[in-house]
């Protein structure tokens, strides 16, 4: 009897020693983000598919490359630039828009899907807090997708540059114009700046709103996400005959109204673009947007705490 | 320290009261069965213990407040909910990777050891597995966690009898070690009777009966009585009577076994019979009150 009691006591002491083992939040976050990428492989497959289609189109357009370059010789430098930069601008533009679409679909399902398939009960049986879970999900549109999009854009533009050069050299043409007009590192840095400012920090409150609706809606999260803003915009127009709310949303989507670059109407990776991060960082729009993002994410964390399977 | 301690635990969903003042104390090392009809509040009680829903009253699980400390509590508590809730898209290998990544007390080698006894390959996705295999997988994952409390809510629902038997066998042989606590709800009461150390009946959000299995076995006895001795047996005040194969079966609380033996064949009753007796009594009281 005594020996048995001792064994039990030892087992208890041992198990309490293990109890104190704690996994750091950074590791919980890492695995939670990884799990999102396992579940939603299209987060990187969709941009890759878009890049693949673009490269296919680009290869077909190579037939006319030599002719186009020759024709461009007689143009003035600004027009020359536009002709040469076109495939790079299309590649960059695709990697600005694709991640936004992917992010919207992802956010709308991120906290709704786990309730729909009841797997939330499994996730909640593990020592991962609602804060870590929601932050991991928010990091997909705010960190992971911009990085994926930028990395793919770098690969696309490098392939375009190398393949065009090879084709021109093989056809006996000069690559001088191609390489003197274009500074790939500069274009890519401008692209990264643009993705971070206009396509990530700008629409951040919209992504957070979708996450909140996804955490809260019992069904039809898309309708809950879209109809209330539409109703607010409609009411504003009806009562005050203004479109302030609609403009705010539209600016968040398109990057209008931000002071990230001057001039604002040129293509964001144009060499004449001046970065104005100081103005961007000191604009009230950015900080109001980030504050709204924080409020929505806090709401999503609170709501998930109360949610069981729907 | 008690593993679970609830005082005046109350939970209402709108107008319906799911838990109506539950008092419960479960010591460590016990295997408690919570038995009750559908909608009695079993799952609500478990959800409160697991920090899945807020509640009124006082509740401590392993010394923690479940609602405010769910993620810390889950280092020491495992649970399998009433339906297969493993994410359908997940591969077996991903489940192992993830648990090894986030759970400080998950032993991957142990889980892989349990899985080699099954026919579940590491590259299979949960959605490709049969219901029985998903439960096997979940059990393998849970048993590899060195938890102090395991909560099972209808863990074998929808499984055939072979899987159900296997489930409780592995739980007892490969997992339970007297320092852990297990709380289980099920409708297949008779299958777990020999597994339990304690039993609680719950009805309409209240605990209507609780005792340890030792107490259960010493207090209750059941006799099968021939018709000629029925009135003599009835005079000993059975708490429940039912008909079986043309003879009456009477259930007694704290009766003299020798006295009973003279009237018929004495047996150990099943929890299910006592459950029906207690619940029938409840229904009678409710009708009387109405």
PDB file of N, CA and C in Angstrom, chain A residues 23-80:
ATOM      1  N   UNK A  23       5.286  26.682 -24.114  1.00  0.00           N
ATOM      2  CA  UNK A  23       5.795  26.906 -25.457  1.00  0.00           C
ATOM      3  C   UNK A  23       5.717  28.404 -25.753  1.00  0.00           C
ATOM      4  N   UNK A  24       6.824  29.007 -26.219  1.00  0.00           N
ATOM      5  CA  UNK A  24       6.798  30.452 -26.436  1.00  0.00           C
ATOM      6  C   UNK A  24       5.764  30.854 -27.502  1.00  0.00           C
ATOM      7  N   UNK A  25       5.206  32.055 -27.333  1.00  0.00           N
ATOM      8  CA  UNK A  25       4.149  32.536 -28.225  1.00  0.00           C
ATOM      9  C   UNK A  25       4.613  32.562 -29.679  1.00  0.00           C
ATOM     10  N   UNK A  26       5.911  32.871 -29.897  1.00  0.00           N
ATOM     11  CA  UNK A  26       6.403  32.952 -31.268  1.00  0.00           C
ATOM     12  C   UNK A  26       6.280  31.591 -31.965  1.00  0.00           C
ATOM     13  N   UNK A  27       6.547  30.502 -31.200  1.00  0.00           N
ATOM     14  CA  UNK A  27       6.453  29.183 -31.801  1.00  0.00           C
ATOM     15  C   UNK A  27       4.992  28.802 -32.064  1.00  0.00           C
ATOM     16  N   UNK A  28       4.102  29.186 -31.141  1.00  0.00           N
ATOM     17  CA  UNK A  28       2.672  28.924 -31.344  1.00  0.00           C
ATOM     18  C   UNK A  28       2.187  29.654 -32.593  1.00  0.00           C
ATOM     19  N   UNK A  29       2.672  30.901 -32.751  1.00  0.00           N
ATOM     20  CA  UNK A  29       2.279  31.702 -33.911  1.00  0.00           C
ATOM     21  C   UNK A  29       2.798  31.067 -35.201  1.00  0.00           C
ATOM     22  N   UNK A  30       4.065  30.629 -35.166  1.00  0.00           N
ATOM     23  CA  UNK A  30       4.669  30.010 -36.347  1.00  0.00           C
ATOM     24  C   UNK A  30       3.850  28.808 -36.802  1.00  0.00           C
ATOM     25  N   UNK A  31       3.518  27.914 -35.861  1.00  0.00           N
ATOM     26  CA  UNK A  31       2.781  26.702 -36.242  1.00  0.00           C
ATOM     27  C   UNK A  31       1.353  27.030 -36.650  1.00  0.00           C
ATOM     28  N   UNK A  32       0.784  28.068 -36.042  1.00  0.00           N
ATOM     29  CA  UNK A  32      -0.578  28.445 -36.415  1.00  0.00           C
ATOM     30  C   UNK A  32      -0.615  28.997 -37.841  1.00  0.00           C
ATOM     31  N   UNK A  33       0.417  29.768 -38.206  1.00  0.00           N
ATOM     32  CA  UNK A  33       0.471  30.285 -39.581  1.00  0.00           C
ATOM     33  C   UNK A  33       0.698  29.122 -40.560  1.00  0.00           C
ATOM     34  N   UNK A  34       1.584  28.213 -40.167  1.00  0.00           N
ATOM     35  CA  UNK A  34       1.853  27.056 -41.030  1.00  0.00           C
ATOM     36  C   UNK A  34       0.606  26.246 -41.296  1.00  0.00           C
ATOM     37  N   UNK A  35      -0.186  26.090 -40.236  1.00  0.00           N
ATOM     38  CA  UNK A  35      -1.426  25.345 -40.347  1.00  0.00           C
ATOM     39  C   UNK A  35      -2.388  26.025 -41.338  1.00  0.00           C
ATOM     40  N   UNK A  36      -2.405  27.382 -41.345  1.00  0.00           N
ATOM     41  CA  UNK A  36      -3.257  28.099 -42.300  1.00  0.00           C
ATOM     42  C   UNK A  36      -2.817  27.801 -43.726  1.00  0.00           C
ATOM     43  N   UNK A  37      -1.489  27.712 -43.934  1.00  0.00           N
ATOM     44  CA  UNK A  37      -0.988  27.448 -45.283  1.00  0.00           C
ATOM     45  C   UNK A  37      -1.244  25.995 -45.691  1.00  0.00           C
ATOM     46  N   UNK A  38      -1.282  25.066 -44.722  1.00  0.00           N
ATOM     47  CA  UNK A  38      -1.647  23.682 -45.044  1.00  0.00           C
ATOM     48  C   UNK A  38      -3.099  23.614 -45.488  1.00  0.00           C
ATOM     49  N   UNK A  39      -3.941  24.321 -44.727  1.00  0.00           N
ATOM     50  CA  UNK A  39      -5.372  24.235 -45.017  1.00  0.00           C
ATOM     51  C   UNK A  39      -5.711  24.967 -46.305  1.00  0.00           C
ATOM     52  N   UNK A  40      -5.065  26.110 -46.524  1.00  0.00           N
ATOM     53  CA  UNK A  40      -5.413  26.957 -47.669  1.00  0.00           C
ATOM     54  C   UNK A  40      -4.215  27.082 -48.603  1.00  0.00           C
ATOM     55  N   UNK A  41      -3.927  25.999 -49.313  1.00  0.00           N
ATOM     56  CA  UNK A  41      -2.765  26.006 -50.202  1.00  0.00           C
ATOM     57  C   UNK A  41      -2.901  27.024 -51.316  1.00  0.00           C
ATOM     58  N   UNK A  42      -4.161  27.395 -51.636  1.00  0.00           N
ATOM     59  CA  UNK A  42      -4.376  28.352 -52.719  1.00  0.00           C
ATOM     60  C   UNK A  42      -3.836  29.730 -52.364  1.00  0.00           C
ATOM     61  N   UNK A  43      -3.473  29.968 -51.097  1.00  0.00           N
ATOM     62  CA  UNK A  43      -2.872  31.255 -50.735  1.00  0.00           C
ATOM     63  C   UNK A  43      -1.627  31.501 -51.583  1.00  0.00           C
ATOM     64  N   UNK A  44      -0.848  30.449 -51.837  1.00  0.00           N
ATOM     65  CA  UNK A  44       0.306  30.642 -52.732  1.00  0.00           C
ATOM     66  C   UNK A  44       0.070  30.042 -54.112  1.00  0.00           C
ATOM     67  N   UNK A  45      -0.835  29.044 -54.196  1.00  0.00           N
ATOM     68  CA  UNK A  45      -1.049  28.434 -55.515  1.00  0.00           C
ATOM     69  C   UNK A  45      -1.770  29.388 -56.469  1.00  0.00           C
ATOM     70  N   UNK A  46      -2.716  30.198 -55.951  1.00  0.00           N
ATOM     71  CA  UNK A  46      -3.454  31.116 -56.827  1.00  0.00           C
ATOM     72  C   UNK A  46      -2.518  32.160 -57.457  1.00  0.00           C
ATOM     73  N   UNK A  47      -1.682  32.863 -56.641  1.00  0.00           N
ATOM     74  CA  UNK A  47      -0.742  33.798 -57.287  1.00  0.00           C
ATOM     75  C   UNK A  47       0.227  33.091 -58.241  1.00  0.00           C
ATOM     76  N   UNK A  48       0.642  31.870 -57.894  1.00  0.00           N
ATOM     77  CA  UNK A  48       1.540  31.121 -58.787  1.00  0.00           C
ATOM     78  C   UNK A  48       0.844  30.807 -60.108  1.00  0.00           C
ATOM     79  N   UNK A  49      -0.455  30.457 -60.032  1.00  0.00           N
ATOM     80  CA  UNK A  49      -1.202  30.153 -61.253  1.00  0.00           C
ATOM     81  C   UNK A  49      -1.314  31.404 -62.128  1.00  0.00           C
ATOM     82  N   UNK A  50      -1.581  32.546 -61.488  1.00  0.00           N
ATOM     83  CA  UNK A  50      -1.661  33.805 -62.235  1.00  0.00           C
ATOM     84  C   UNK A  50      -0.314  34.086 -62.894  1.00  0.00           C
ATOM     85  N   UNK A  51       0.770  33.882 -62.134  1.00  0.00           N
ATOM     86  CA  UNK A  51       2.113  34.116 -62.681  1.00  0.00           C
ATOM     87  C   UNK A  51       2.370  33.178 -63.860  1.00  0.00           C
ATOM     88  N   UNK A  52       1.923  31.933 -63.738  1.00  0.00           N
ATOM     89  CA  UNK A  52       2.120  30.973 -64.822  1.00  0.00           C
ATOM     90  C   UNK A  52       1.404  31.404 -66.091  1.00  0.00           C
ATOM     91  N   UNK A  53       0.152  31.857 -65.948  1.00  0.00           N
ATOM     92  CA  UNK A  53      -0.608  32.322 -67.110  1.00  0.00           C
ATOM     93  C   UNK A  53       0.057  33.533 -67.744  1.00  0.00           C
ATOM     94  N   UNK A  54       0.523  34.450 -66.879  1.00  0.00           N
ATOM     95  CA  UNK A  54       1.205  35.641 -67.384  1.00  0.00           C
ATOM     96  C   UNK A  54       2.429  35.247 -68.214  1.00  0.00           C
ATOM     97  N   UNK A  55       3.233  34.308 -67.671  1.00  0.00           N
ATOM     98  CA  UNK A  55       4.458  33.923 -68.385  1.00  0.00           C
ATOM     99  C   UNK A  55       4.124  33.245 -69.708  1.00  0.00           C
ATOM    100  N   UNK A  56       3.031  32.484 -69.732  1.00  0.00           N
ATOM    101  CA  UNK A  56       2.605  31.851 -70.977  1.00  0.00           C
ATOM    102  C   UNK A  56       2.292  32.924 -72.022  1.00  0.00           C
ATOM    103  N   UNK A  57       1.500  33.936 -71.593  1.00  0.00           N
ATOM    104  CA  UNK A  57       1.177  35.049 -72.485  1.00  0.00           C
ATOM    105  C   UNK A  57       2.432  35.776 -72.940  1.00  0.00           C
ATOM    106  N   UNK A  58       3.346  35.955 -72.005  1.00  0.00           N
ATOM    107  CA  UNK A  58       4.584  36.663 -72.330  1.00  0.00           C
ATOM    108  C   UNK A  58       5.380  35.901 -73.393  1.00  0.00           C
ATOM    109  N   UNK A  59       5.466  34.562 -73.241  1.00  0.00           N
ATOM    110  CA  UNK A  59       6.214  33.755 -74.209  1.00  0.00           C
ATOM    111  C   UNK A  59       5.607  33.903 -75.597  1.00  0.00           C
ATOM    112  N   UNK A  60       4.266  33.924 -75.675  1.00  0.00           N
ATOM    113  CA  UNK A  60       3.605  34.089 -76.983  1.00  0.00           C
ATOM    114  C   UNK A  60       3.956  35.452 -77.575  1.00  0.00           C
ATOM    115  N   UNK A  61       3.996  36.487 -76.704  1.00  0.00           N
ATOM    116  CA  UNK A  61       4.255  37.847 -77.199  1.00  0.00           C
ATOM    117  C   UNK A  61       5.694  38.016 -77.669  1.00  0.00           C
ATOM    118  N   UNK A  62       6.574  37.049 -77.345  1.00  0.00           N
ATOM    119  CA  UNK A  62       7.980  37.173 -77.744  1.00  0.00           C
ATOM    120  C   UNK A  62       8.157  37.198 -79.256  1.00  0.00           C
ATOM    121  N   UNK A  63       7.168  36.605 -79.984  1.00  0.00           N
ATOM    122  CA  UNK A  63       7.248  36.573 -81.451  1.00  0.00           C
ATOM    123  C   UNK A  63       7.498  37.978 -82.006  1.00  0.00           C
ATOM    124  N   UNK A  64       6.842  38.965 -81.372  1.00  0.00           N
ATOM    125  CA  UNK A  64       6.937  40.340 -81.896  1.00  0.00           C
ATOM    126  C   UNK A  64       7.991  41.175 -81.178  1.00  0.00           C
ATOM    127  N   UNK A  65       8.766  40.536 -80.296  1.00  0.00           N
ATOM    128  CA  UNK A  65       9.658  41.341 -79.453  1.00  0.00           C
ATOM    129  C   UNK A  65      10.675  42.142 -80.262  1.00  0.00           C
ATOM    130  N   UNK A  66      11.375  41.455 -81.169  1.00  0.00           N
ATOM    131  CA  UNK A  66      12.420  42.135 -81.929  1.00  0.00           C
ATOM    132  C   UNK A  66      11.842  43.305 -82.714  1.00  0.00           C
ATOM    133  N   UNK A  67      10.690  43.050 -83.364  1.00  0.00           N
ATOM    134  CA  UNK A  67      10.035  44.104 -84.131  1.00  0.00           C
ATOM    135  C   UNK A  67       9.651  45.279 -83.252  1.00  0.00           C
ATOM    136  N   UNK A  68       9.129  44.960 -82.076  1.00  0.00           N
ATOM    137  CA  UNK A  68       8.660  46.016 -81.181  1.00  0.00           C
ATOM    138  C   UNK A  68       9.827  46.874 -80.722  1.00  0.00           C
ATOM    139  N   UNK A  69      10.948  46.229 -80.411  1.00  0.00           N
ATOM    140  CA  UNK A  69      12.105  46.978 -79.956  1.00  0.00           C
ATOM    141  C   UNK A  69      12.622  47.885 -81.062  1.00  0.00           C
ATOM    142  N   UNK A  70      12.600  47.350 -82.293  1.00  0.00           N
ATOM    143  CA  UNK A  70      13.057  48.167 -83.424  1.00  0.00           C
ATOM    144  C   UNK A  70      12.162  49.383 -83.576  1.00  0.00           C
ATOM    145  N   UNK A  71      10.854  49.164 -83.506  1.00  0.00           N
ATOM    146  CA  UNK A  71       9.897  50.260 -83.640  1.00  0.00           C
ATOM    147  C   UNK A  71      10.094  51.281 -82.536  1.00  0.00           C
ATOM    148  N   UNK A  72      10.493  50.816 -81.381  1.00  0.00           N
ATOM    149  CA  UNK A  72      10.639  51.716 -80.238  1.00  0.00           C
ATOM    150  C   UNK A  72      11.840  52.635 -80.383  1.00  0.00           C
ATOM    151  N   UNK A  73      12.826  52.200 -81.237  1.00  0.00           N
ATOM    152  CA  UNK A  73      14.047  53.004 -81.423  1.00  0.00           C
ATOM    153  C   UNK A  73      13.749  54.451 -81.809  1.00  0.00           C
ATOM    154  N   UNK A  74      12.678  54.632 -82.634  1.00  0.00           N
ATOM    155  CA  UNK A  74      12.417  55.964 -83.174  1.00  0.00           C
ATOM    156  C   UNK A  74      11.594  56.814 -82.210  1.00  0.00           C
ATOM    157  N   UNK A  75      11.099  56.227 -81.124  1.00  0.00           N
ATOM    158  CA  UNK A  75      10.241  56.986 -80.205  1.00  0.00           C
ATOM    159  C   UNK A  75      11.093  57.836 -79.275  1.00  0.00           C
ATOM    160  N   UNK A  76      10.445  58.807 -78.595  1.00  0.00           N
ATOM    161  CA  UNK A  76      11.196  59.574 -77.604  1.00  0.00           C
ATOM    162  C   UNK A  76      11.364  58.742 -76.333  1.00  0.00           C
ATOM    163  N   UNK A  77      12.322  59.110 -75.491  1.00  0.00           N
ATOM    164  CA  UNK A  77      12.695  58.247 -74.363  1.00  0.00           C
ATOM    165  C   UNK A  77      11.518  57.867 -73.466  1.00  0.00           C
ATOM    166  N   UNK A  78      10.585  58.804 -73.226  1.00  0.00           N
ATOM    167  CA  UNK A  78       9.464  58.483 -72.343  1.00  0.00           C
ATOM    168  C   UNK A  78       8.608  57.385 -72.942  1.00  0.00           C
ATOM    169  N   UNK A  79       8.310  57.530 -74.253  1.00  0.00           N
ATOM    170  CA  UNK A  79       7.493  56.491 -74.908  1.00  0.00           C
ATOM    171  C   UNK A  79       8.265  55.178 -74.987  1.00  0.00           C
ATOM    172  N   UNK A  80       9.583  55.295 -75.225  1.00  0.00           N
ATOM    173  CA  UNK A  80      10.428  54.087 -75.244  1.00  0.00           C
ATOM    174  C   UNK A  80      10.292  53.338 -73.925  1.00  0.00           C
TER     175      UNK A  80
END
